[in-house]
Coordinates of C-alpha atoms in Angstrom, one line a residue:
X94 CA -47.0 16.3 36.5
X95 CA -46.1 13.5 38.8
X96 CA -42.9 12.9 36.9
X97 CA -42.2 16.5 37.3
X98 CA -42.7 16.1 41.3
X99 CA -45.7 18.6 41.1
X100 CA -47.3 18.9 44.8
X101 CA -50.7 16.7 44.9
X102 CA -52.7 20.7 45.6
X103 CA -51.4 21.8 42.4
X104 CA -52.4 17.9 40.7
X105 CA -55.9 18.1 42.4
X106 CA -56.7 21.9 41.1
X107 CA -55.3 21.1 37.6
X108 CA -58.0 17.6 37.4
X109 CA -60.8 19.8 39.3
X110 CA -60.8 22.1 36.3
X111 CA -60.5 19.4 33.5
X112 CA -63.6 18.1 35.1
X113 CA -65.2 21.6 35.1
X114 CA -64.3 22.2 31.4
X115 CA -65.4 18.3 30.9
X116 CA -68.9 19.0 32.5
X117 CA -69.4 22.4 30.7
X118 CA -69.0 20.9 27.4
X119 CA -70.9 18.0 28.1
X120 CA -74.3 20.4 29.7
X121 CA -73.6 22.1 25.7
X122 CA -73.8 19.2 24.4
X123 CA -76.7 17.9 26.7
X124 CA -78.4 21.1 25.7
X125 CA -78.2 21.2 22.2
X126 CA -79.3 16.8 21.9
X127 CA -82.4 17.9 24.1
X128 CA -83.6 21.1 21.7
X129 CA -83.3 18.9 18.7
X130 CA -85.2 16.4 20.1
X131 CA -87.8 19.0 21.2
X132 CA -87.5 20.1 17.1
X133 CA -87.7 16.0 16.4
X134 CA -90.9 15.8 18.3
X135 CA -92.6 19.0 17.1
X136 CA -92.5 17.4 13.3
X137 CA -93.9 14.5 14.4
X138 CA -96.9 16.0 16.2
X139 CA -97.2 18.1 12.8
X140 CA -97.3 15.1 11.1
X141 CA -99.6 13.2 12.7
X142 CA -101.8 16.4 13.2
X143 CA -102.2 16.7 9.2
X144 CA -102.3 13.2 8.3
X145 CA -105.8 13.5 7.5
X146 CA -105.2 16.0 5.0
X147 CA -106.6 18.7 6.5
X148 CA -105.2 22.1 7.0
X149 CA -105.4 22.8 10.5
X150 CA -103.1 25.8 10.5
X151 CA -104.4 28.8 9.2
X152 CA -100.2 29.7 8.0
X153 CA -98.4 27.9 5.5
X154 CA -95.5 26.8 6.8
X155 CA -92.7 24.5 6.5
X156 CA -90.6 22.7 8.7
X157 CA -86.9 21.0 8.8
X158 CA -84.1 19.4 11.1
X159 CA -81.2 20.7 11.2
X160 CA -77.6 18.8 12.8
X161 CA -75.0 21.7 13.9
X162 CA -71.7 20.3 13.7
X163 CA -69.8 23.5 15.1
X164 CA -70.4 26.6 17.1
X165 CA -68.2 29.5 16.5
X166 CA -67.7 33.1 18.0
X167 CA -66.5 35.6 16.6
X168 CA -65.5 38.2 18.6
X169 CA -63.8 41.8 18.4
X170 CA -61.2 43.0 21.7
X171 CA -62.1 46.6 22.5
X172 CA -59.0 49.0 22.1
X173 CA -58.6 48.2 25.9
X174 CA -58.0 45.0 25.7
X175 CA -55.9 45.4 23.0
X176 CA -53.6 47.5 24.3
X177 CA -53.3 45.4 27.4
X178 CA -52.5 42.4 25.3
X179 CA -49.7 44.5 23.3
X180 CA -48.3 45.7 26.6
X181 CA -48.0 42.4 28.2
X182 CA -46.7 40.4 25.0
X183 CA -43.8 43.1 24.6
X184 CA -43.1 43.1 28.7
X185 CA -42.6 39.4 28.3
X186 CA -40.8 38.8 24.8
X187 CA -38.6 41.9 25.0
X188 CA -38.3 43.4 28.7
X189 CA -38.1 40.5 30.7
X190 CA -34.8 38.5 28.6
X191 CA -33.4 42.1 27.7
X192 CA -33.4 42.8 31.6
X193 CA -31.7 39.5 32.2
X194 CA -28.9 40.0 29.6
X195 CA -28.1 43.6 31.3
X196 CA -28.3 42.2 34.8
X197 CA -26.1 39.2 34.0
X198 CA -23.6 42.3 32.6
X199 CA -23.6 40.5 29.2
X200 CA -23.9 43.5 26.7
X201 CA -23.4 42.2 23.9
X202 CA -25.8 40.0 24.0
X203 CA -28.1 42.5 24.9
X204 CA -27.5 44.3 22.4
X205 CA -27.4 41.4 20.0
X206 CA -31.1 40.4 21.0
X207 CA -32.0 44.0 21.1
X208 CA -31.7 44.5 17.8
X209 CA -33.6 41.0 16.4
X210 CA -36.3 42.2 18.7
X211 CA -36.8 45.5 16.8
X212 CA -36.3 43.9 13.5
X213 CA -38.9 41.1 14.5
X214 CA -41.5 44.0 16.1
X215 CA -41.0 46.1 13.0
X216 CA -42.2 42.8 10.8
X217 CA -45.1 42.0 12.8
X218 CA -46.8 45.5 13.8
X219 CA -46.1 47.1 10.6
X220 CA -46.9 44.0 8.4
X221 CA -50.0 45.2 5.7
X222 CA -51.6 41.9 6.1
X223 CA -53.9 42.3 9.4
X224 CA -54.9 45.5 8.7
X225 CA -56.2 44.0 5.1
X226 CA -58.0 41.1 6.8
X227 CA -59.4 43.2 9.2
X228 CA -61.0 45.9 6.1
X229 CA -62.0 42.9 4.2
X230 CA -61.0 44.2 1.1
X231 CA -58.5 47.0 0.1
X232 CA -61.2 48.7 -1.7
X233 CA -62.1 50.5 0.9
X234 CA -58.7 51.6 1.6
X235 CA -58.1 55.4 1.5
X236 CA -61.7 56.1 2.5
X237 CA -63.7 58.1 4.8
X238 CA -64.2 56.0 8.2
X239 CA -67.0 54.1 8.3
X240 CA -67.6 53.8 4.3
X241 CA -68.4 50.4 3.2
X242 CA -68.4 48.5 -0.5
X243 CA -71.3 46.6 -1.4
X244 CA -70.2 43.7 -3.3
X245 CA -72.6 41.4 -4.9
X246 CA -70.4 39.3 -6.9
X247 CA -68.5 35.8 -6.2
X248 CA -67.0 35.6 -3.3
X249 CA -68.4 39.0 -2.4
X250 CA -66.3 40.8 -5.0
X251 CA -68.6 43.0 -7.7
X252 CA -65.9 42.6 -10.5
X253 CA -63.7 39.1 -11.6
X254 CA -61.0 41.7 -11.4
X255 CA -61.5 42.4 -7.7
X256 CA -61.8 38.3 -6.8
X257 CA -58.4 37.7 -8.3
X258 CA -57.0 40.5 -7.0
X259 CA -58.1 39.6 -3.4
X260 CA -57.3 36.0 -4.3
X261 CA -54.2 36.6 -4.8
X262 CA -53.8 39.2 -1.8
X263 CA -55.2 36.2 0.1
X264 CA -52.1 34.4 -1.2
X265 CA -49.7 36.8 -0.3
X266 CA -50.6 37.4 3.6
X267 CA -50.7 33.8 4.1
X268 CA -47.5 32.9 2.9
X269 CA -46.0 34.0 6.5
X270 CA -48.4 31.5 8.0
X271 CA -48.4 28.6 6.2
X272 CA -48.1 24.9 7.6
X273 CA -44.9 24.3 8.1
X274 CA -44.3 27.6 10.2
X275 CA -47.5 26.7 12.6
X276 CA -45.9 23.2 12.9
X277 CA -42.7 24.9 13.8
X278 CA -44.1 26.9 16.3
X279 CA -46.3 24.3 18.2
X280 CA -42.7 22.2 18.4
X281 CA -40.7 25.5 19.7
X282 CA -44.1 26.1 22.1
X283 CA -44.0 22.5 23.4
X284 CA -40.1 22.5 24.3
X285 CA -41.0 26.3 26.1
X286 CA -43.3 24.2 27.9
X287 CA -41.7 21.6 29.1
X288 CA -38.5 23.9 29.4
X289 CA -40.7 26.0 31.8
X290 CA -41.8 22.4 34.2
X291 CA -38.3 21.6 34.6
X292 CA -37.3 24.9 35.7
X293 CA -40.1 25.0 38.1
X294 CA -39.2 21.4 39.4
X295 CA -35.6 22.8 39.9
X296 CA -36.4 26.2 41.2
X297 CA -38.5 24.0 44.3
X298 CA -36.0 21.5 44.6
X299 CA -33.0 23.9 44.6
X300 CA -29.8 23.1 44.0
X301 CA -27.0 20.9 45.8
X302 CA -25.8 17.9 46.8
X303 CA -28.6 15.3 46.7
X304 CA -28.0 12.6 49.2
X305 CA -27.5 9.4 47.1
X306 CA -29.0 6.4 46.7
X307 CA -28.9 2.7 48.1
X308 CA -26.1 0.0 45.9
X309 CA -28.7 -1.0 43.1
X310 CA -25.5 -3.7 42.2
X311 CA -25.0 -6.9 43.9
X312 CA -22.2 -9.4 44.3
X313 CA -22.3 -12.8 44.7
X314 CA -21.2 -14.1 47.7
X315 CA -18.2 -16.1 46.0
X316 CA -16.5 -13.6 44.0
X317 CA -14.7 -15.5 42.0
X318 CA -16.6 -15.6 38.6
X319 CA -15.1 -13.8 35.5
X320 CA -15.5 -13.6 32.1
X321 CA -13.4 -15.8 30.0
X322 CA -12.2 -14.2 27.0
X323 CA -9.5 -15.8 24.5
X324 CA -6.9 -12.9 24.0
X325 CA -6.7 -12.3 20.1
X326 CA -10.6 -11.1 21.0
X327 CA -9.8 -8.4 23.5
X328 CA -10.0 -5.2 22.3
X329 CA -7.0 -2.8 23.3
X330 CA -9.2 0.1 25.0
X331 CA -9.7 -3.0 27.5
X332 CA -6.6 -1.8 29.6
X333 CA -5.3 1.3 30.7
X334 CA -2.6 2.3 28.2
X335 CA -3.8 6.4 27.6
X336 CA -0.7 7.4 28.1
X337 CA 0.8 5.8 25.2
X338 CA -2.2 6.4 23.0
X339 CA -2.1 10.2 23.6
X340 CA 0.9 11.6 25.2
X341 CA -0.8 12.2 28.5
X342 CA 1.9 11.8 31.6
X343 CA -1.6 11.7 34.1
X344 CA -2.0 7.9 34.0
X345 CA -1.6 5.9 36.9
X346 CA 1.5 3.9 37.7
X347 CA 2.3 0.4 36.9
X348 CA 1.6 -0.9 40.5
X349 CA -1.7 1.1 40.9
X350 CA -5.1 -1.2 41.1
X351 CA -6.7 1.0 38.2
X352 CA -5.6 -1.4 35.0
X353 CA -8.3 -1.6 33.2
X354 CA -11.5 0.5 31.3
X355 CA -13.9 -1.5 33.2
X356 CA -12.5 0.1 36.9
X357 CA -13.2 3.7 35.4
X358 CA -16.5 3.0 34.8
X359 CA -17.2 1.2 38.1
X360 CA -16.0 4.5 39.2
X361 CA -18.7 6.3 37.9
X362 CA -21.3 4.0 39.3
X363 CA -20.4 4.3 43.0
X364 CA -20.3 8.7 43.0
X365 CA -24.6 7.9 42.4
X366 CA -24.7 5.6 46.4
X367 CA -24.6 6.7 49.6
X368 CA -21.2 7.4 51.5
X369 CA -21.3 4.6 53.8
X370 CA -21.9 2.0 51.1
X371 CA -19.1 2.9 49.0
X372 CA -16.3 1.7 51.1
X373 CA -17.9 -2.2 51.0
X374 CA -18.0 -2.0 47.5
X375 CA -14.2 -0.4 46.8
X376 CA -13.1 -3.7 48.8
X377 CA -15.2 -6.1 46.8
X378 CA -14.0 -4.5 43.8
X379 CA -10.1 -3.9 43.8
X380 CA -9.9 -5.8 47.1
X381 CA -8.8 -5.1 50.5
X382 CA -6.5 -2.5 51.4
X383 CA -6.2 -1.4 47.4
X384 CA -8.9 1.5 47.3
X385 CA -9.9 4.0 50.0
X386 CA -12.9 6.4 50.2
X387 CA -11.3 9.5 51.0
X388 CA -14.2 11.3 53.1
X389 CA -12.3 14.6 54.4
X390 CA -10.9 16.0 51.8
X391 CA -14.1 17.5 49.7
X392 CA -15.5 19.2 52.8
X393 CA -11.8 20.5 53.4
X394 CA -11.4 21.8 50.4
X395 CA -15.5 23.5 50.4
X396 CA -14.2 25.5 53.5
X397 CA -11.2 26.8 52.0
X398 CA -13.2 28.3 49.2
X399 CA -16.6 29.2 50.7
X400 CA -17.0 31.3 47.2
X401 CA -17.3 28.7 44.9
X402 CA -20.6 26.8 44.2
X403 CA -21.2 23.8 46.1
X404 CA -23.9 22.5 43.7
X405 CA -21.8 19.7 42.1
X406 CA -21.8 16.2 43.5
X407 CA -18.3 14.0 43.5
X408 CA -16.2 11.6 45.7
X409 CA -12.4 11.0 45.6
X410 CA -11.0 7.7 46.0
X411 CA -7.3 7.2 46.4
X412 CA -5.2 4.2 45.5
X413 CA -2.6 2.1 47.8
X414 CA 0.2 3.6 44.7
X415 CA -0.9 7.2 45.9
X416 CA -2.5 8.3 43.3
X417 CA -6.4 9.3 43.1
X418 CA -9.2 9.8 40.9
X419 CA -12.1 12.2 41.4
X420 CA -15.3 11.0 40.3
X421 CA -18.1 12.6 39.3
X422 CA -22.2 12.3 39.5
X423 CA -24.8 12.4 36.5
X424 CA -27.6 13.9 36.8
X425 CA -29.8 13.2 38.9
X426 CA -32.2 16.1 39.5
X427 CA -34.0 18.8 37.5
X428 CA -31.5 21.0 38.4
X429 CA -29.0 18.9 36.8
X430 CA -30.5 18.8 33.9
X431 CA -31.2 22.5 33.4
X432 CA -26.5 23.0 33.9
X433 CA -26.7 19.8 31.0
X434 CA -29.0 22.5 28.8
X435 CA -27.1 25.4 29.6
X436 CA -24.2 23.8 28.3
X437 CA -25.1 22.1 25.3
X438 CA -27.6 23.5 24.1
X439 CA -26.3 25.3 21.7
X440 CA -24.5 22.4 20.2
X441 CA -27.8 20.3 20.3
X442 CA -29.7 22.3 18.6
X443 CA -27.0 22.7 15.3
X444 CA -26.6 19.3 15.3
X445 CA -30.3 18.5 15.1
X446 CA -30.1 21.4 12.1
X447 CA -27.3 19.9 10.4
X448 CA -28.7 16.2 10.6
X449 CA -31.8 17.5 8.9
X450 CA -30.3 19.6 6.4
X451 CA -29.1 17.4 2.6
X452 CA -25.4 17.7 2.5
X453 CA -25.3 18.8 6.8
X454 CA -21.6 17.7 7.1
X455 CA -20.1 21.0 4.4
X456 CA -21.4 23.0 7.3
X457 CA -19.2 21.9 9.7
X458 CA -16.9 25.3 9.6
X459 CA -20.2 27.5 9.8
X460 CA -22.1 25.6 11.9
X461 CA -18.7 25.4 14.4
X462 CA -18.5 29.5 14.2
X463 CA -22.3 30.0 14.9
X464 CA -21.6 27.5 18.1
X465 CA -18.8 29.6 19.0
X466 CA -20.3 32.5 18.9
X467 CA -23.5 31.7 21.1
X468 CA -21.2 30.1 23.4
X469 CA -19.2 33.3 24.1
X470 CA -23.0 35.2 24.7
X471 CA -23.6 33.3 27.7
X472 CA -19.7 31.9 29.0
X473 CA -20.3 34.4 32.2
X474 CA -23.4 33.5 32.8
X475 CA -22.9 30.0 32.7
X476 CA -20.0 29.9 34.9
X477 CA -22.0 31.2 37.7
X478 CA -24.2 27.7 37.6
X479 CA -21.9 25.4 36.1
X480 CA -20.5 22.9 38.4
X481 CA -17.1 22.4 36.5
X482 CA -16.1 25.6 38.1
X483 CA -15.8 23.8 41.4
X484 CA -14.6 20.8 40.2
X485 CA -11.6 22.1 38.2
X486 CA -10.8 24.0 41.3
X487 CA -11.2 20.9 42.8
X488 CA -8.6 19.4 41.0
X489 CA -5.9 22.3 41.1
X490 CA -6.8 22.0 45.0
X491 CA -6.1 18.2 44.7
X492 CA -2.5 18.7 42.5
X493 CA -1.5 22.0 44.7
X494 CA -1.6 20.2 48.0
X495 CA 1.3 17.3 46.8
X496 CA -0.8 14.8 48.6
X497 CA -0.7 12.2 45.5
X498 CA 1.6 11.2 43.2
X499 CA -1.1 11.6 40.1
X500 CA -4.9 12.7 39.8
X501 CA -7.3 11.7 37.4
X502 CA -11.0 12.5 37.1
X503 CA -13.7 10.4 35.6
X504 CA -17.7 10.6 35.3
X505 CA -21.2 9.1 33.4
X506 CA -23.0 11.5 31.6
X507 CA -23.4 14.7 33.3
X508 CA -20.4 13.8 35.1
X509 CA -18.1 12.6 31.8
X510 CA -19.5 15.9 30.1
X511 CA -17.5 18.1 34.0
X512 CA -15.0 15.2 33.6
X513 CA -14.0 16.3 29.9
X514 CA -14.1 20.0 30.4
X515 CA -12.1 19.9 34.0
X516 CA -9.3 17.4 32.5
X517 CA -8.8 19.9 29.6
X518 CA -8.5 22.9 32.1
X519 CA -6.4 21.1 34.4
X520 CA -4.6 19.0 32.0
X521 CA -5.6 16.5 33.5
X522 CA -6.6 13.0 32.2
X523 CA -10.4 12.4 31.7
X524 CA -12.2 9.5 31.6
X525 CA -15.9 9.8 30.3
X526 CA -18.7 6.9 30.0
X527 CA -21.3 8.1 27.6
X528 CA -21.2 11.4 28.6
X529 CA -21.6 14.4 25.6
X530 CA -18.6 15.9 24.2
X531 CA -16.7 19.0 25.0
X532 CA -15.3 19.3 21.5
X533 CA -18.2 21.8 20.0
X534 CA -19.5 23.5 23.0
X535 CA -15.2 24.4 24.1
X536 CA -16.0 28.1 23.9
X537 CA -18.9 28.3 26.5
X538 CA -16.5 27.3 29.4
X539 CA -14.5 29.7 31.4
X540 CA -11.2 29.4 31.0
X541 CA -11.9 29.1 27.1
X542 CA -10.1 25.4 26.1
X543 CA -8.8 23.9 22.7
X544 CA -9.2 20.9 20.5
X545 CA -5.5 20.2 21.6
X546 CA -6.2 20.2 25.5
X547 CA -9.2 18.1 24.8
X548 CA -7.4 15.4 22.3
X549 CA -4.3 14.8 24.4
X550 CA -6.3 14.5 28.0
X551 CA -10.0 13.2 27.4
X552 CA -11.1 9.4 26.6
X553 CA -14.7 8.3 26.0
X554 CA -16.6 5.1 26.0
X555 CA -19.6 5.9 23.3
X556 CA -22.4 2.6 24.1
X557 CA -24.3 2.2 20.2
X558 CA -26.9 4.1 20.0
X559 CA -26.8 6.1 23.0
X560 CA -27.6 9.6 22.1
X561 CA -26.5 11.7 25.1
X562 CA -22.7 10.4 23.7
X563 CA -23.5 12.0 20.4
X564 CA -24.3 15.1 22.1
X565 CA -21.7 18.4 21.6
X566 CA -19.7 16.8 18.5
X567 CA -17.7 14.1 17.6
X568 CA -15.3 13.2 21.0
X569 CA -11.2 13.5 19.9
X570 CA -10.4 9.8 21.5
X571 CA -13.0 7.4 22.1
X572 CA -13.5 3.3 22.3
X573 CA -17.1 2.1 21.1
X574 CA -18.7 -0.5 22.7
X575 CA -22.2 -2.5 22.1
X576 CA -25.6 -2.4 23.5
X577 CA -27.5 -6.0 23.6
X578 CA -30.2 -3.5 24.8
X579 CA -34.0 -4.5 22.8
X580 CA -34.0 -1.9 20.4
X581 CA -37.3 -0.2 22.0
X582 CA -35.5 0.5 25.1
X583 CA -34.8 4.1 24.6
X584 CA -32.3 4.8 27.5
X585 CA -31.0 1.3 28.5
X586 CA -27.9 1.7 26.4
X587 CA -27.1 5.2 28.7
X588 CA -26.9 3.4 31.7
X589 CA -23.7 2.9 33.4
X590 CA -24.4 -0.1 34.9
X591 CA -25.0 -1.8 31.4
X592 CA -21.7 -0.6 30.0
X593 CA -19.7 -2.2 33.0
X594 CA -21.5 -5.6 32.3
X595 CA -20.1 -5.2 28.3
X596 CA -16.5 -4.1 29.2
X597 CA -16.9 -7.0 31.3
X598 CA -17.9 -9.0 29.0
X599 CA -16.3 -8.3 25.9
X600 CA -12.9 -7.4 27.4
X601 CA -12.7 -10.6 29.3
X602 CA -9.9 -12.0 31.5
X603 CA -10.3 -8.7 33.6
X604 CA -9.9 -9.9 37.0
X605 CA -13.2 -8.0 38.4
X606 CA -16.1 -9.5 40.0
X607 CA -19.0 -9.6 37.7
X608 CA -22.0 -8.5 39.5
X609 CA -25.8 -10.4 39.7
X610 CA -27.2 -8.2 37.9
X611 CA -25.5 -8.3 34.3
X612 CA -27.2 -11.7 33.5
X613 CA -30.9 -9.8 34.1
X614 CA -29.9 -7.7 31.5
X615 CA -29.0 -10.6 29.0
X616 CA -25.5 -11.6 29.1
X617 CA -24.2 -15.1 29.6
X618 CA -23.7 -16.5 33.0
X619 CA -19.5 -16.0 33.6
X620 CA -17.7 -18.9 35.1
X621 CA -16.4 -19.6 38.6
X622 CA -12.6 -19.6 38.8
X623 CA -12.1 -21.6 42.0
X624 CA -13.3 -25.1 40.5
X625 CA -16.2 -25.4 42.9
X626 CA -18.6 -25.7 40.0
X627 CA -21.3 -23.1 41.5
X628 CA -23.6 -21.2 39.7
X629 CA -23.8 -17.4 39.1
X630 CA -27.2 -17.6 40.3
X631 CA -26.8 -19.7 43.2
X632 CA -24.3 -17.3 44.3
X633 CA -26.8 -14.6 43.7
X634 CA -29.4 -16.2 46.0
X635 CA -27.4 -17.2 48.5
X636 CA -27.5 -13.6 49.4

């Protein structure tokens, strides 16, 4: 509840009434120790009072202990209650998401979820099974209300006949409730759940642009130490050369600053600080007078289209060659996360069905269609709260106005998942670090794109075992790189900060900066250029 920003009220009432349910178990409990103990001592005094041998009482009586391991009550709703219950459950399961599809103007998924409703309410109010368990036995069945059997037998049953044949009726109106359907349903209950927090975190948070945070990445104060990689080791995705590798015209040109994988990604990092510390960190980066934080043009282009959603979260940085690339935030807030579920979703949950499933991969055609198809249920509604609507307005704004010679977008996660779809739409070139792909979830965007769109304009970097990269299908073009990341740290290999030091790192004799920060997260100490022989880390204090 604290991860879920829950006010300290709400905290303080939820532990008040563990500690009221704690208490009232434990006063049971106290209760029920303190009557066998009364028991425990009345068979004592009996035992010392007839030690003798003598009959004192004039009964003959006999006394035991007993331990109760369980209490259990049973009891029966009135027809009120039940009725109530019936009411609310259908109000809930049927009105409620039938009401949204019709006021969202999506019909046929209204009428799509209309009809599995019926067929669902039809199986469980008309299923033979309760009214059996609630008879006790179908012997009884076609009798005058209020008759009752009286069985004798095992099991209650007067006849062997009648115990098979309600052994096997037993059988039968359990196999709809048997252990791996309760096990289902606790795990579809628990993701409701914690579906149902995050909503209510991003419902009191609201959505917008959140103000962002201070430069969690330091220089040294000489910034002059590289990573010194011999040539035949450098990986070609090092540099930026997507224009030859796909046939996109967007790159930048040959005397623009961008040349390499690694600046993308550094990219990505700075759309998460603050405006005024971005600037500082552009110069340290591509050096002075190469990079500029251009500050008036989003709230320019917000004015000119008041109707748009202003929910998403991206800067725009031009180049001293006129071009510029927009970049766009992850997430960051619980509203964030509910656009990353409303997006791919639908692709999640088939690929977690189609990894689980022998032989998963000759469902690819079906599992593609069923994607599709839920995709197209909710494209409208989607596009209302999805924030690559603005940003692939954004764009068009961007390539309309003639104000630079080429645009690029790039992103991390959230932000590479807008940064795929919005390059697509634009055709524009997209550059994505670990973000989930576009390539399964194509027909839940608004315009609808292709596999064609996304192949010649979208590049990935996929860190190992980062799972939010995995997410939406296998990307068209992509570069993998490695995570030195223990393998217990879950998310480590996600973060952008820990791809830039492996770029870095592995690419080598990429004339950026390497930041403080990469050797606390395990890589070797780079070298100092200049000849002065000082440390990384001496550098790093200094400051």
């Amino acid at each position: 509840m604290v991860f879920a920003q829950v006010s300290a009220t709400v905290i303080a009432a939820v532990v008040c009434l563990f500690v009221a349910y704690w208490l009232w178990q434990g006063r049971k409990e106290y209760r029920m120790i303190k009557h066998a103990n009364t028991i425990l001592r009345r068979l004592q005094s009996d035992g010392n009072d007839n030690a003798d041998g003598s009959d004192d009482n004039e009964d003959d009586y006999d006394s035991a202990l007993f331990q109760k391991w369980e209490t259990f009550m049973v009891t029966k709703p009135t027809p009120a209650f039940a009725w109530f219950s019936f009411i609310v459950k259908n109000i809930i399961i049927a009105m409620i998401p039938l009401s949204y599809f019709c006021y969202s103007r999506n019909l046929v998924g209204a009428m799509t979820y209309l009809v599995l409703f019926l067929l669902c309410f039809e199986k469980h109010y008309f299923d033979i099974g309760p009214i059996v368990e609630a008879l006790g036995s179908f012997g009884t069945l076609g009798m005058e209300p209020g008759t009752s059997l009286a069985h004798s037998g095992l099991l209650g049953a007067a006849t062997r006949n009648e115990w098979q044949q309600k052994s096997r009726l037993y059988h039968i109106t359990r196999m709809n409730n048997n252990a791996s359907r309760r096990i289902w349903s606790k795990l579809l209950n628990f993701f409701a759940v914690l579906f149902g927090v995050v909503a209510m975190a991003a419902i009191s948070s609201g959505p917008g642009q959140e103000e962002g945070v201070a430069p969690n990445v330091t220089f040294p104060s000489n910034s002059t130490f590289f990573y010194d990689v011999p040539q035949e080791e450098v990986s070609p995705m090092c540099n930026v050369n997507f224009g030859s590798n796909n046939g996109s015209n967007a790159t930048s040109s040959l005397t623009s600053p961008v040349k390499y994988l690694a600046d993308y990604n550094f990219l990505t990092i700075i759309s998460y600080f603050k405006i005024d510390s971005i600037q500082p960190l552009l110069d340290t980066w591509f050096g002075e007078g190469e990079a500029f934080l251009d500050e008036d043009v989003i709230p320019t282009f917000r004015e000119a289209h008041p109707d748009l959603p202003s929910a998403a979260s991206f800067q725009l940085v031009s180049f001293s060659d006129g071009s510029a690339i927009v970049c766009v935030r992850g997430t960051t807030t619980y509203f964030d996360f509910l656009v990353d579920a409303r997006l791919w979703y639908a692709a999640s949950l088939f690929q977690l069905v189609q990894s689980a499933v022998p032989f998963g991969f000759a469902f690819d055609a079906l599992i593609d269609f069923c994607v599709n198809r839920l995709s197209e249920l909710e494209a409208s509604s989607v596009k209302k709260v999805s924030y690559y609507v603005e940003t692939t307005a954004f764009v068009n704004y961007l390539r309309k106005s003639g104000t630079y010679t080429t645009v690029s977008i790039t992103g991390h996660s959230l932000g590479g998942g807008l940064a795929l779809i919005t390059g697509a739409q634009t055709q524009t070139l997209a550059i994505a670090i670990s973000a989930p792909s576009a390539v399964m979830g194509r027909s839940a965007v608004t315009p609808e794109i292709s596999l064609e769109d996304i192949k010649q304009r979208s590049y990935s970097v996929i860190p190992q075992r980062d799972i939010i990269s995995h997410l939406g299908g296998e990307h068209m073009n992509s570069a993998g790189i490695k995570c030195r990341a223990g393998a217990n740290d879950f998310f480590a290999c996600h973060y952008a900060y820990r791809s830039l030091c492996e770029l870095l790192y592995t690419c080598g004799n990429v004339k950026r900066p390497v930041y403080c920060e990469c050797v606390s997260m395990g890589y070797p100490e780079p070298t100092s250029i200049d000849g002065s022989g000082t440390s990384l880390e001496f550098s790093c204090e200094v400051i």
